[in-house]
Short mmCIF file of C-alpha atoms in Angstrom, two decimals:
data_model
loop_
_atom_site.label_atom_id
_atom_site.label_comp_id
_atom_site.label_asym_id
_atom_site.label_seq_id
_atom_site.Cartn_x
_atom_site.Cartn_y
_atom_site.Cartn_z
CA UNK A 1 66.14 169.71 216.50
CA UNK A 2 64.44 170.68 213.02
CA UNK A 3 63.46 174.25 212.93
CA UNK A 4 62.38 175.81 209.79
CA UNK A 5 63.72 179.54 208.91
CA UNK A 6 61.04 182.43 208.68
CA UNK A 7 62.93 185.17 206.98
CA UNK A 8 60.17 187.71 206.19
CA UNK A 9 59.14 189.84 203.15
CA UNK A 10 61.50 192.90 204.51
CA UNK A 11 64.60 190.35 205.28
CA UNK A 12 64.35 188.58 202.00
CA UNK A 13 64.51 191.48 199.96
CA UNK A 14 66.71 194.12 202.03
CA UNK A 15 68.62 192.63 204.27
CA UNK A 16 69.85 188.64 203.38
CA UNK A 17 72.62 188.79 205.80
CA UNK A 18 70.30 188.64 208.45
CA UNK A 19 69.04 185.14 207.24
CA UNK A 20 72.45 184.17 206.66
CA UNK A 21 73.38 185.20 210.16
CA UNK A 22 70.88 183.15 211.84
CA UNK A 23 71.44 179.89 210.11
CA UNK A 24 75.03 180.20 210.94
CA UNK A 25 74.28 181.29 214.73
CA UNK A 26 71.59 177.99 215.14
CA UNK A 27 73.85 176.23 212.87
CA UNK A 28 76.64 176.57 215.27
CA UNK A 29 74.69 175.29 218.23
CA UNK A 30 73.43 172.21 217.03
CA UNK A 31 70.08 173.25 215.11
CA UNK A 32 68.71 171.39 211.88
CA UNK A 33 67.53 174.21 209.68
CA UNK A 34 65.35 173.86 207.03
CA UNK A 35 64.42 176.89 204.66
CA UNK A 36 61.03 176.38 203.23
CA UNK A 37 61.31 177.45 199.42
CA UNK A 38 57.06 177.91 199.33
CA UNK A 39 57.25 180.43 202.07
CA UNK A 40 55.56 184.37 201.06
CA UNK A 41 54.96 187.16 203.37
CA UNK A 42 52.37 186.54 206.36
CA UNK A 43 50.15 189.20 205.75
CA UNK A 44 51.21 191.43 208.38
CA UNK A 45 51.59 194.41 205.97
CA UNK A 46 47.51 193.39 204.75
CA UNK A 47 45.77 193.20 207.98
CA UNK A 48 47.86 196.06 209.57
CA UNK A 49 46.84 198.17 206.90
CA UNK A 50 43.07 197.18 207.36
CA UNK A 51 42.73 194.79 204.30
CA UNK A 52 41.83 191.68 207.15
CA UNK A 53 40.02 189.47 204.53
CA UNK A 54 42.82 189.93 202.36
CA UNK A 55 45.50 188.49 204.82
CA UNK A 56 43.61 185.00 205.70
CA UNK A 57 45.05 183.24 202.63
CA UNK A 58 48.50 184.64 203.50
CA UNK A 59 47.66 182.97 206.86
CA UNK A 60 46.51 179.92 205.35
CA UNK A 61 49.34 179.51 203.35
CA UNK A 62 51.77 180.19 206.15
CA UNK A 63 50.04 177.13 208.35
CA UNK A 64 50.76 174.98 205.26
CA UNK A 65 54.12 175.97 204.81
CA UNK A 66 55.57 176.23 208.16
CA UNK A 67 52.95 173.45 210.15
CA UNK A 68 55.06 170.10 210.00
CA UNK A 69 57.80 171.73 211.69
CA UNK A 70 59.06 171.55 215.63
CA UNK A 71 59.91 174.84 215.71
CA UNK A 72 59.25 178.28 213.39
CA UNK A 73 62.23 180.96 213.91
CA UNK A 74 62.00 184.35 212.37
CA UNK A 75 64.43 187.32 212.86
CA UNK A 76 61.43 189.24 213.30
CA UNK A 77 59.54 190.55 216.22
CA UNK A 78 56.60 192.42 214.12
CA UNK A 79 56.22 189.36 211.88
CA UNK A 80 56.36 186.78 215.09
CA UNK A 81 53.53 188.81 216.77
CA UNK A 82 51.63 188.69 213.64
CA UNK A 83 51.74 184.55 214.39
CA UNK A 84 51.36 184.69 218.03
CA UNK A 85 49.45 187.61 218.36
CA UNK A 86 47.14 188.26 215.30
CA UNK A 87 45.85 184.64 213.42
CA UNK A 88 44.36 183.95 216.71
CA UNK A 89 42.32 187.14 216.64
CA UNK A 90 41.50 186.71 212.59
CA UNK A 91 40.08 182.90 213.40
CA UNK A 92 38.11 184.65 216.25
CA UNK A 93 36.73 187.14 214.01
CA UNK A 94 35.92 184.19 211.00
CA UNK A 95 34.02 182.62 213.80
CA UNK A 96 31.93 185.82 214.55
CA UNK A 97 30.99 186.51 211.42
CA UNK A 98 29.74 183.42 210.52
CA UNK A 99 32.09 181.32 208.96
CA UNK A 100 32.39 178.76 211.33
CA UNK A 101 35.87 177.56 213.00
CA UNK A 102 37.84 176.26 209.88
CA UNK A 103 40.18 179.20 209.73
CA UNK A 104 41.25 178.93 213.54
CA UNK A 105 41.54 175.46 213.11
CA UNK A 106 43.87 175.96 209.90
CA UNK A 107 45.87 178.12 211.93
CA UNK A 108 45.87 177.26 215.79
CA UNK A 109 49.54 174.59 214.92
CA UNK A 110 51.93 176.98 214.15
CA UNK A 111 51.07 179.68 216.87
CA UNK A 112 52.61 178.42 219.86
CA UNK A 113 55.82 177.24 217.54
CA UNK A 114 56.50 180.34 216.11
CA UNK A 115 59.31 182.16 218.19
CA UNK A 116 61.53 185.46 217.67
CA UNK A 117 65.03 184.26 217.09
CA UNK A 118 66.21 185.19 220.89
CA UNK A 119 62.97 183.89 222.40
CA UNK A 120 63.78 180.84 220.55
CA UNK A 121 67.73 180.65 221.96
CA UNK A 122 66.75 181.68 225.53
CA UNK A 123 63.74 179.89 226.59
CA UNK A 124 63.96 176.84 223.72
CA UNK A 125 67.57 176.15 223.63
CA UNK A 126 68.08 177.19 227.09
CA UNK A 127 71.35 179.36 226.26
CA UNK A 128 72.58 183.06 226.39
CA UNK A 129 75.88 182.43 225.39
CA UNK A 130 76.19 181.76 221.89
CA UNK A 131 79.71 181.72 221.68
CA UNK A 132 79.80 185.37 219.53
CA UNK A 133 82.29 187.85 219.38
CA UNK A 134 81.86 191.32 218.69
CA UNK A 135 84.36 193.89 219.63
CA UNK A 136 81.57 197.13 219.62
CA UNK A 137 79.96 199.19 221.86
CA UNK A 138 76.49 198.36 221.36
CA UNK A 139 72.75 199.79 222.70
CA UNK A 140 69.62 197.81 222.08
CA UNK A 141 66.53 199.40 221.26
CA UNK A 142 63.75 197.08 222.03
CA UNK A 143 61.13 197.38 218.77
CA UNK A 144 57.61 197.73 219.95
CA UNK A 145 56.28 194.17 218.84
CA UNK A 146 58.58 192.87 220.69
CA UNK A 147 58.24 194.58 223.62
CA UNK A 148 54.67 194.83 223.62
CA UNK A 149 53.48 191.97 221.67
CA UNK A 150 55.86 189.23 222.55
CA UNK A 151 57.09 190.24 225.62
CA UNK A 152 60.83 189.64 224.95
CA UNK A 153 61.82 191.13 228.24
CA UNK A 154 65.85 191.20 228.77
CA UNK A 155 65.95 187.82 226.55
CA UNK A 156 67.55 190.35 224.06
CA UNK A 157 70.25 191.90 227.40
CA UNK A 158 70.64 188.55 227.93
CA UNK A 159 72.33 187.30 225.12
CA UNK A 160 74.49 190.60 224.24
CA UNK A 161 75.88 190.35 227.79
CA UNK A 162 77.39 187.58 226.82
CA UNK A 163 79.15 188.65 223.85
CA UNK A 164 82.57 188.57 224.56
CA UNK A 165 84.40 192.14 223.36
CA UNK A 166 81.16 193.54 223.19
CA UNK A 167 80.58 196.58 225.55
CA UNK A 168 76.48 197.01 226.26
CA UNK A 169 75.07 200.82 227.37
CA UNK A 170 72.22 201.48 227.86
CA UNK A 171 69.91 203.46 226.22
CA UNK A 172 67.80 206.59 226.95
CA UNK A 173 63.73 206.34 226.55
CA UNK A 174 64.90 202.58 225.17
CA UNK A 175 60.79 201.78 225.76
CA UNK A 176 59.56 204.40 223.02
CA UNK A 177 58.78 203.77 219.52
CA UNK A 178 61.26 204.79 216.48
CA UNK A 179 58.25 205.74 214.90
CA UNK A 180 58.46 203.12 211.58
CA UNK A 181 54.89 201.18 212.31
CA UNK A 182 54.65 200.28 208.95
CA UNK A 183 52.39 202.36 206.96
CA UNK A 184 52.11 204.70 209.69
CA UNK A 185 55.43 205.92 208.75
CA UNK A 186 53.75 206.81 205.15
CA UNK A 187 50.60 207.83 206.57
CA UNK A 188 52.26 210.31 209.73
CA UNK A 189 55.65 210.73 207.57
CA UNK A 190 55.99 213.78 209.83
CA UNK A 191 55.49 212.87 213.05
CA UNK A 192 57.40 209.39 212.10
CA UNK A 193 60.72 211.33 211.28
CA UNK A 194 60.81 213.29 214.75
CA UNK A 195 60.30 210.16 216.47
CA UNK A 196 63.05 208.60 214.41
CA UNK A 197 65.24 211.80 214.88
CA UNK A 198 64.45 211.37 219.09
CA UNK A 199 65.10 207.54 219.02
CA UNK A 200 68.47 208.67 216.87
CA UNK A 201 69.80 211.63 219.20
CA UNK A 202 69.27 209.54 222.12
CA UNK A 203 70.88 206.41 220.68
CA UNK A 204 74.27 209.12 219.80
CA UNK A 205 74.01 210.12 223.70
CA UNK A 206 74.64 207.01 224.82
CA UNK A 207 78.50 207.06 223.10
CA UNK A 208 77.83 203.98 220.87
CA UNK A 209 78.73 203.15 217.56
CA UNK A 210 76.49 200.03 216.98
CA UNK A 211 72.72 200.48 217.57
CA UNK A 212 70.79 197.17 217.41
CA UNK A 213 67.64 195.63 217.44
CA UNK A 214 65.53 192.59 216.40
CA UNK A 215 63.39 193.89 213.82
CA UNK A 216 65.28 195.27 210.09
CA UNK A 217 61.99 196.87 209.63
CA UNK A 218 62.81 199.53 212.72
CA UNK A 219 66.35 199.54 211.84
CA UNK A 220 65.75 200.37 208.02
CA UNK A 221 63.66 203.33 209.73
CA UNK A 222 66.18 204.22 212.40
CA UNK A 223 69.36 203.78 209.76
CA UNK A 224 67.61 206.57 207.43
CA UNK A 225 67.39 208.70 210.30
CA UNK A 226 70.86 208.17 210.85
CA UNK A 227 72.16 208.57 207.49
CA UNK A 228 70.26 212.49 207.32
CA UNK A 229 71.45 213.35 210.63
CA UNK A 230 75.21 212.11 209.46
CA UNK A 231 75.67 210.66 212.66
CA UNK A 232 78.19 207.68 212.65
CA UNK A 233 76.21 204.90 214.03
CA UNK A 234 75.60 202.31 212.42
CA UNK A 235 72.02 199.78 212.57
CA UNK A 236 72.77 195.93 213.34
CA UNK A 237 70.36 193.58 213.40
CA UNK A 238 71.36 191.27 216.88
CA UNK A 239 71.20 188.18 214.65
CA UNK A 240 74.06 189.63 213.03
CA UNK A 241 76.28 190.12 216.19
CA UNK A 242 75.42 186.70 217.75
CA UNK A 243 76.36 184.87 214.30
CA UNK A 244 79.99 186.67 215.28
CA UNK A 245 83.14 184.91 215.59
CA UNK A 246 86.51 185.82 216.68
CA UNK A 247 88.54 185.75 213.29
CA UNK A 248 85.39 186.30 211.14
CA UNK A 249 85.39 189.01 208.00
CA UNK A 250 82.42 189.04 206.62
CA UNK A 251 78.65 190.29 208.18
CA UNK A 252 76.04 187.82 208.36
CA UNK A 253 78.67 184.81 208.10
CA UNK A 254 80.61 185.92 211.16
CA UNK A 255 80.66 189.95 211.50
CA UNK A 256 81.72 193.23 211.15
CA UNK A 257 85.88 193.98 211.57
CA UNK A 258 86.33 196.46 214.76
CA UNK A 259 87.29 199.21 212.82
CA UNK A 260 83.90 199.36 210.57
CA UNK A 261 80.91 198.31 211.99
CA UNK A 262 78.42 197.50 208.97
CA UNK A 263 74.54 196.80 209.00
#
């Protein structure tokens, strides 16, 4: 199968172990991936923000970029619910404003292609064990596009049960936002940092030195919570721990050693 790699504007430029991470993971079960050179950011960060107009030839470009493939895999829930969820609504809103169908059309292919990376494994590939290793204890904080959006269910569970070493707990008020929401964490920084603090103290409760996630965007927010309230966890992104391999040394081309975790 020939799936192309969605990295995202936040993943290119932070956090490249993440991309590295999943080509190695799909890599290692049998997946052609293909990273399209063209590719620029979605226009999530546009339309969220209330610049809609501003975000269709972001959208446009993204159908031309991405719309010749089987399959579109991003290690992103907020940017894979921008796909699924949003350039349906912004060719809905073309048509009721007058401007006819062309922008739905331009965009319908590459919605129902465009999966979150354990989406993608679960219900595409049909697996939950990816062969990782991971010696951590680990709690998963499902991100709110993901949870709400996308509907990722225990996909997520599923596939960090399986990690062999890898000891899951679970954690407290698991269902409520960090508090990043993109430019709400600029606009609200207030009321953003004592939801990040809350999502942080519970995440220390739960005796775990690896919290992880599917979306760097939360973790960035949740890992400079951590780092203020010195508390010793550490973000992941669960890309990162299913690329893992017994023997491995490095992060995001086979994972952290026991004895230091590292985002």
């Amino acid at each position: 199968m020939r799936v192309a790699l969605f990295l995202t504007c936040v993943n290119d430029t932070l956090y490249p172990d993440t991309g590295r991470a999943v080509v190695k993971l799909l890599t290692r079960l049998g997946v052609e991936v293909d990273f399209p050179m063209a590719q620029t950011c979605c226009g999530q960060a546009h339309y969220n923000t209330g610049y809609r107009h501003e975000a269709e030839p972001l959208a446009r470009h993204f159908s031309d970029v991405f719309g010749e493939y089987e399959a579109i895999v991003t290690p992103s829930g907020s940017c894979g619910a921008m796909v699924r969820e949003l350039y349906p609504r912004m060719g809905e809103r073309a048509r009721a404003e007058g401007r006819g169908d062309t922008l739905a059309a331009t965009l319908a292919p590459v919605v129902p292609k465009t999966y979150e990376l354990t989406e993608f494994l679960v219900d595409v590939l049909g697996v939950t064990d990816v062969g990782a290793y991971y010696p951590h204890k680990v709690t998963y904080h499902p991100t709110c596009h993901g949870l709400r959006s996308l509907g990722l269910g225990d996909r997520p569970l599923k596939l960090l049960r399986a990690v062999k070493g890898l000891e899951l707990v679970e954690l407290p008020g698991a269902d409520e936002c960090c508090g990043f929401g993109g430019t709400f964490a600029v606009k609200n920084a207030d009321v953003s940092a004592a939801m990040g603090a809350d999502k942080v103290r519970n995440a220390e409760s739960t005796g775990a030195g690896v919290l992880c996630a599917a979306d760097n965007s939360c973790l960035m927010h949740i890992g400079g919570t951590m780092a203020r309230l010195h508390t010793e966890m550490r973000p992941v992104h669960i890309a990162e721990i299913l690329a893992a391999t017994e023997g491995a040394t490095e992060v995001g081309t086979g994972a952290a050693t026991e004895e230091e975790p590292r985002a």
